[in-house]
Amino acid sequence: MLYVLYDSQCELCIRCRDWLMKQAVFVPLVFIPLQSEEVHRRFPGIDILKPDEQLLVISDDGCVYRGACAWIMCLWALQKYREHAQRLASPVLLPFAKIVCELLSRNRFFLSDILFRQDPESAARKLTAHYALHKASLQNTHCSR
């Protein structure tokens, strides 16, 4: 069994939980909202791991997975996605999985708003502005030879 600690105040987190709940599993997934008393009852001292920053998954034998490793464990538990999980866990792809998960975690409230609460035109304007801002900052970080 895997315990998946998710943010019940984040629409993106809720949608990911809902998707995971619909999948056929090899390993049962138990979803526990970070905001619940159950989290502290089951996992005393969990706050030291800062579960509000990135996804946390805890196995029934006490192993803790965070960020990309937590997502990979969720995929590993699913019948249709175990092969993908094993691929993402490879030493070559794991650094990229970590980057993607960090970006999603850091921007989850922005993405929740854009993807699930905005009309398409407003979402497109905000995404365009957000992309332009990040594109400009990325261009300023490159070194010239």
mmCIF file of C-alpha atoms in Angstrom:
data_model
loop_
_atom_site.group_PDB
_atom_site.id
_atom_site.type_symbol
_atom_site.label_atom_id
_atom_site.label_comp_id
_atom_site.label_asym_id
_atom_site.label_seq_id
_atom_site.Cartn_x
_atom_site.Cartn_y
_atom_site.Cartn_z
ATOM 1 C CA MET A 1 0.000 0.000 0.000
ATOM 2 C CA LEU A 2 1.145 3.529 -0.773
ATOM 3 C CA TYR A 3 -0.107 6.599 1.088
ATOM 4 C CA VAL A 4 -0.281 9.634 -1.172
ATOM 5 C CA LEU A 5 -0.277 12.956 0.683
ATOM 6 C CA TYR A 6 -1.852 15.633 -1.480
ATOM 7 C CA ASP A 7 -2.925 19.263 -1.080
ATOM 8 C CA SER A 8 -6.722 19.372 -0.980
ATOM 9 C CA GLN A 9 -6.600 23.148 -1.567
ATOM 10 C CA CYS A 10 -4.875 22.754 -4.941
ATOM 11 C CA GLU A 11 -7.106 22.026 -7.920
ATOM 12 C CA LEU A 12 -4.232 20.468 -9.884
ATOM 13 C CA CYS A 13 -3.495 18.125 -6.975
ATOM 14 C CA ILE A 14 -7.163 17.155 -6.709
ATOM 15 C CA ARG A 15 -7.381 16.452 -10.443
ATOM 16 C CA CYS A 16 -4.236 14.315 -10.309
ATOM 17 C CA ARG A 17 -5.673 12.416 -7.322
ATOM 18 C CA ASP A 18 -8.945 11.872 -9.199
ATOM 19 C CA TRP A 19 -7.072 10.544 -12.236
ATOM 20 C CA LEU A 20 -4.978 8.195 -10.103
ATOM 21 C CA MET A 21 -8.095 6.915 -8.323
ATOM 22 C CA LYS A 22 -9.616 5.849 -11.671
ATOM 23 C CA GLN A 23 -6.622 3.729 -12.683
ATOM 24 C CA ALA A 24 -6.284 -0.018 -12.216
ATOM 25 C CA VAL A 25 -3.552 -0.685 -9.659
ATOM 26 C CA PHE A 26 -1.003 -3.314 -8.724
ATOM 27 C CA VAL A 27 -0.479 -1.567 -5.390
ATOM 28 C CA PRO A 28 -3.361 0.164 -3.578
ATOM 29 C CA LEU A 29 -3.104 3.946 -3.272
ATOM 30 C CA VAL A 30 -4.567 5.643 -0.194
ATOM 31 C CA PHE A 31 -5.019 9.399 -0.590
ATOM 32 C CA ILE A 32 -4.727 11.596 2.480
ATOM 33 C CA PRO A 33 -5.227 15.381 2.323
ATOM 34 C CA LEU A 34 -2.390 17.381 3.890
ATOM 35 C CA GLN A 35 -4.968 19.490 5.677
ATOM 36 C CA SER A 36 -6.482 16.524 7.523
ATOM 37 C CA GLU A 37 -5.887 15.378 11.085
ATOM 38 C CA GLU A 38 -5.285 11.907 9.674
ATOM 39 C CA VAL A 39 -1.915 12.981 8.235
ATOM 40 C CA HIS A 40 -0.552 13.897 11.682
ATOM 41 C CA ARG A 41 -2.160 10.883 13.329
ATOM 42 C CA ARG A 42 -0.688 8.417 10.835
ATOM 43 C CA PHE A 43 2.626 10.211 10.312
ATOM 44 C CA PRO A 44 3.656 12.180 13.425
ATOM 45 C CA GLY A 45 6.391 14.721 12.653
ATOM 46 C CA ILE A 46 5.623 14.685 8.918
ATOM 47 C CA ASP A 47 5.914 18.494 8.764
ATOM 48 C CA ILE A 48 9.716 18.206 8.914
ATOM 49 C CA LEU A 49 9.547 16.807 5.342
ATOM 50 C CA LYS A 50 7.634 19.905 4.163
ATOM 51 C CA PRO A 51 4.778 17.987 2.506
ATOM 52 C CA ASP A 52 3.240 21.241 1.269
ATOM 53 C CA GLU A 53 6.181 21.808 -1.105
ATOM 54 C CA GLN A 54 6.111 18.604 -3.156
ATOM 55 C CA LEU A 55 4.145 15.413 -3.440
ATOM 56 C CA LEU A 56 4.926 12.880 -0.712
ATOM 57 C CA VAL A 57 4.280 9.164 -0.949
ATOM 58 C CA ILE A 58 4.867 6.831 1.986
ATOM 59 C CA SER A 59 4.919 3.064 1.624
ATOM 60 C CA ASP A 60 3.330 0.814 4.209
ATOM 61 C CA ASP A 61 6.842 -0.196 5.325
ATOM 62 C CA GLY A 62 7.764 3.451 6.006
ATOM 63 C CA CYS A 63 9.784 4.391 2.912
ATOM 64 C CA VAL A 64 9.249 8.039 1.984
ATOM 65 C CA TYR A 65 9.315 9.300 -1.607
ATOM 66 C CA ARG A 66 9.256 12.980 -2.494
ATOM 67 C CA GLY A 67 8.736 14.975 -5.687
ATOM 68 C CA ALA A 68 9.620 13.079 -8.849
ATOM 69 C CA CYS A 69 10.307 9.883 -6.927
ATOM 70 C CA ALA A 70 6.827 10.130 -5.400
ATOM 71 C CA TRP A 71 5.249 10.552 -8.849
ATOM 72 C CA ILE A 72 7.260 7.640 -10.165
ATOM 73 C CA MET A 73 6.031 5.495 -7.268
ATOM 74 C CA CYS A 74 2.434 6.451 -8.072
ATOM 75 C CA LEU A 75 2.969 5.443 -11.698
ATOM 76 C CA TRP A 76 4.731 2.253 -10.600
ATOM 77 C CA ALA A 77 1.612 1.293 -8.614
ATOM 78 C CA LEU A 78 -0.589 1.545 -11.728
ATOM 79 C CA GLN A 79 -1.113 -1.385 -14.075
ATOM 80 C CA LYS A 80 -0.878 0.653 -17.291
ATOM 81 C CA TYR A 81 2.041 2.852 -16.214
ATOM 82 C CA ARG A 82 4.546 0.647 -14.400
ATOM 83 C CA GLU A 83 6.739 0.413 -17.497
ATOM 84 C CA HIS A 84 6.731 4.223 -17.795
ATOM 85 C CA ALA A 85 7.685 4.534 -14.130
ATOM 86 C CA GLN A 86 10.643 2.212 -14.591
ATOM 87 C CA ARG A 87 11.766 4.202 -17.617
ATOM 88 C CA LEU A 88 11.489 7.550 -15.778
ATOM 89 C CA ALA A 89 13.455 6.105 -12.849
ATOM 90 C CA SER A 90 16.451 5.365 -15.084
ATOM 91 C CA PRO A 91 19.564 7.403 -14.252
ATOM 92 C CA VAL A 92 19.354 9.159 -17.629
ATOM 93 C CA LEU A 93 15.714 10.322 -17.330
ATOM 94 C CA LEU A 94 15.347 10.825 -13.568
ATOM 95 C CA PRO A 95 17.005 14.286 -13.585
ATOM 96 C CA PHE A 96 14.468 15.459 -16.192
ATOM 97 C CA ALA A 97 11.581 13.980 -14.228
ATOM 98 C CA LYS A 98 12.840 15.920 -11.196
ATOM 99 C CA ILE A 99 12.908 19.186 -13.178
ATOM 100 C CA VAL A 100 9.369 18.681 -14.470
ATOM 101 C CA CYS A 101 8.029 17.792 -11.024
ATOM 102 C CA GLU A 102 9.761 20.759 -9.421
ATOM 103 C CA LEU A 103 8.304 23.124 -12.016
ATOM 104 C CA LEU A 104 4.819 21.667 -11.540
ATOM 105 C CA SER A 105 5.100 21.807 -7.760
ATOM 106 C CA ARG A 106 6.372 25.370 -7.755
ATOM 107 C CA ASN A 107 3.665 26.542 -10.166
ATOM 108 C CA ARG A 108 0.743 24.333 -9.110
ATOM 109 C CA PHE A 109 -1.500 27.136 -7.849
ATOM 110 C CA PHE A 110 -0.859 29.210 -10.980
ATOM 111 C CA LEU A 111 -1.598 26.178 -13.153
ATOM 112 C CA SER A 112 -4.702 25.328 -11.133
ATOM 113 C CA ASP A 113 -6.035 28.814 -11.715
ATOM 114 C CA ILE A 114 -5.178 28.880 -15.416
ATOM 115 C CA LEU A 115 -6.288 25.367 -16.299
ATOM 116 C CA PHE A 116 -9.413 25.026 -14.191
ATOM 117 C CA ARG A 117 -10.757 28.446 -13.196
ATOM 118 C CA GLN A 118 -10.142 30.766 -16.144
ATOM 119 C CA ASP A 119 -12.081 31.074 -19.363
ATOM 120 C CA PRO A 120 -9.944 30.053 -22.365
ATOM 121 C CA GLU A 121 -9.183 33.631 -23.492
ATOM 122 C CA SER A 122 -8.011 34.759 -20.034
ATOM 123 C CA ALA A 123 -6.013 31.566 -19.613
ATOM 124 C CA ALA A 124 -4.311 32.092 -22.982
ATOM 125 C CA ARG A 125 -3.384 35.711 -22.100
ATOM 126 C CA LYS A 126 -1.963 34.710 -18.717
ATOM 127 C CA LEU A 127 -0.035 31.761 -20.147
ATOM 128 C CA THR A 128 1.398 33.943 -22.911
ATOM 129 C CA ALA A 129 2.536 36.570 -20.394
ATOM 130 C CA HIS A 130 3.931 33.905 -18.062
ATOM 131 C CA TYR A 131 5.825 32.217 -20.886
ATOM 132 C CA ALA A 132 7.220 35.526 -22.174
ATOM 133 C CA LEU A 133 8.451 36.415 -18.683
ATOM 134 C CA HIS A 134 10.208 33.070 -18.233
ATOM 135 C CA LYS A 135 11.577 33.057 -21.772
ATOM 136 C CA ALA A 136 13.163 36.476 -21.172
ATOM 137 C CA SER A 137 14.692 35.394 -17.872
ATOM 138 C CA LEU A 138 16.057 32.209 -19.464
ATOM 139 C CA GLN A 139 17.624 34.176 -22.288
ATOM 140 C CA ASN A 140 19.397 36.400 -19.759
ATOM 141 C CA THR A 141 21.026 33.394 -18.098
ATOM 142 C CA HIS A 142 22.869 32.078 -21.151
ATOM 143 C CA CYS A 143 26.571 32.732 -21.417
ATOM 144 C CA SER A 144 28.118 33.934 -24.634
ATOM 145 C CA ARG A 145 31.301 32.419 -25.979
#
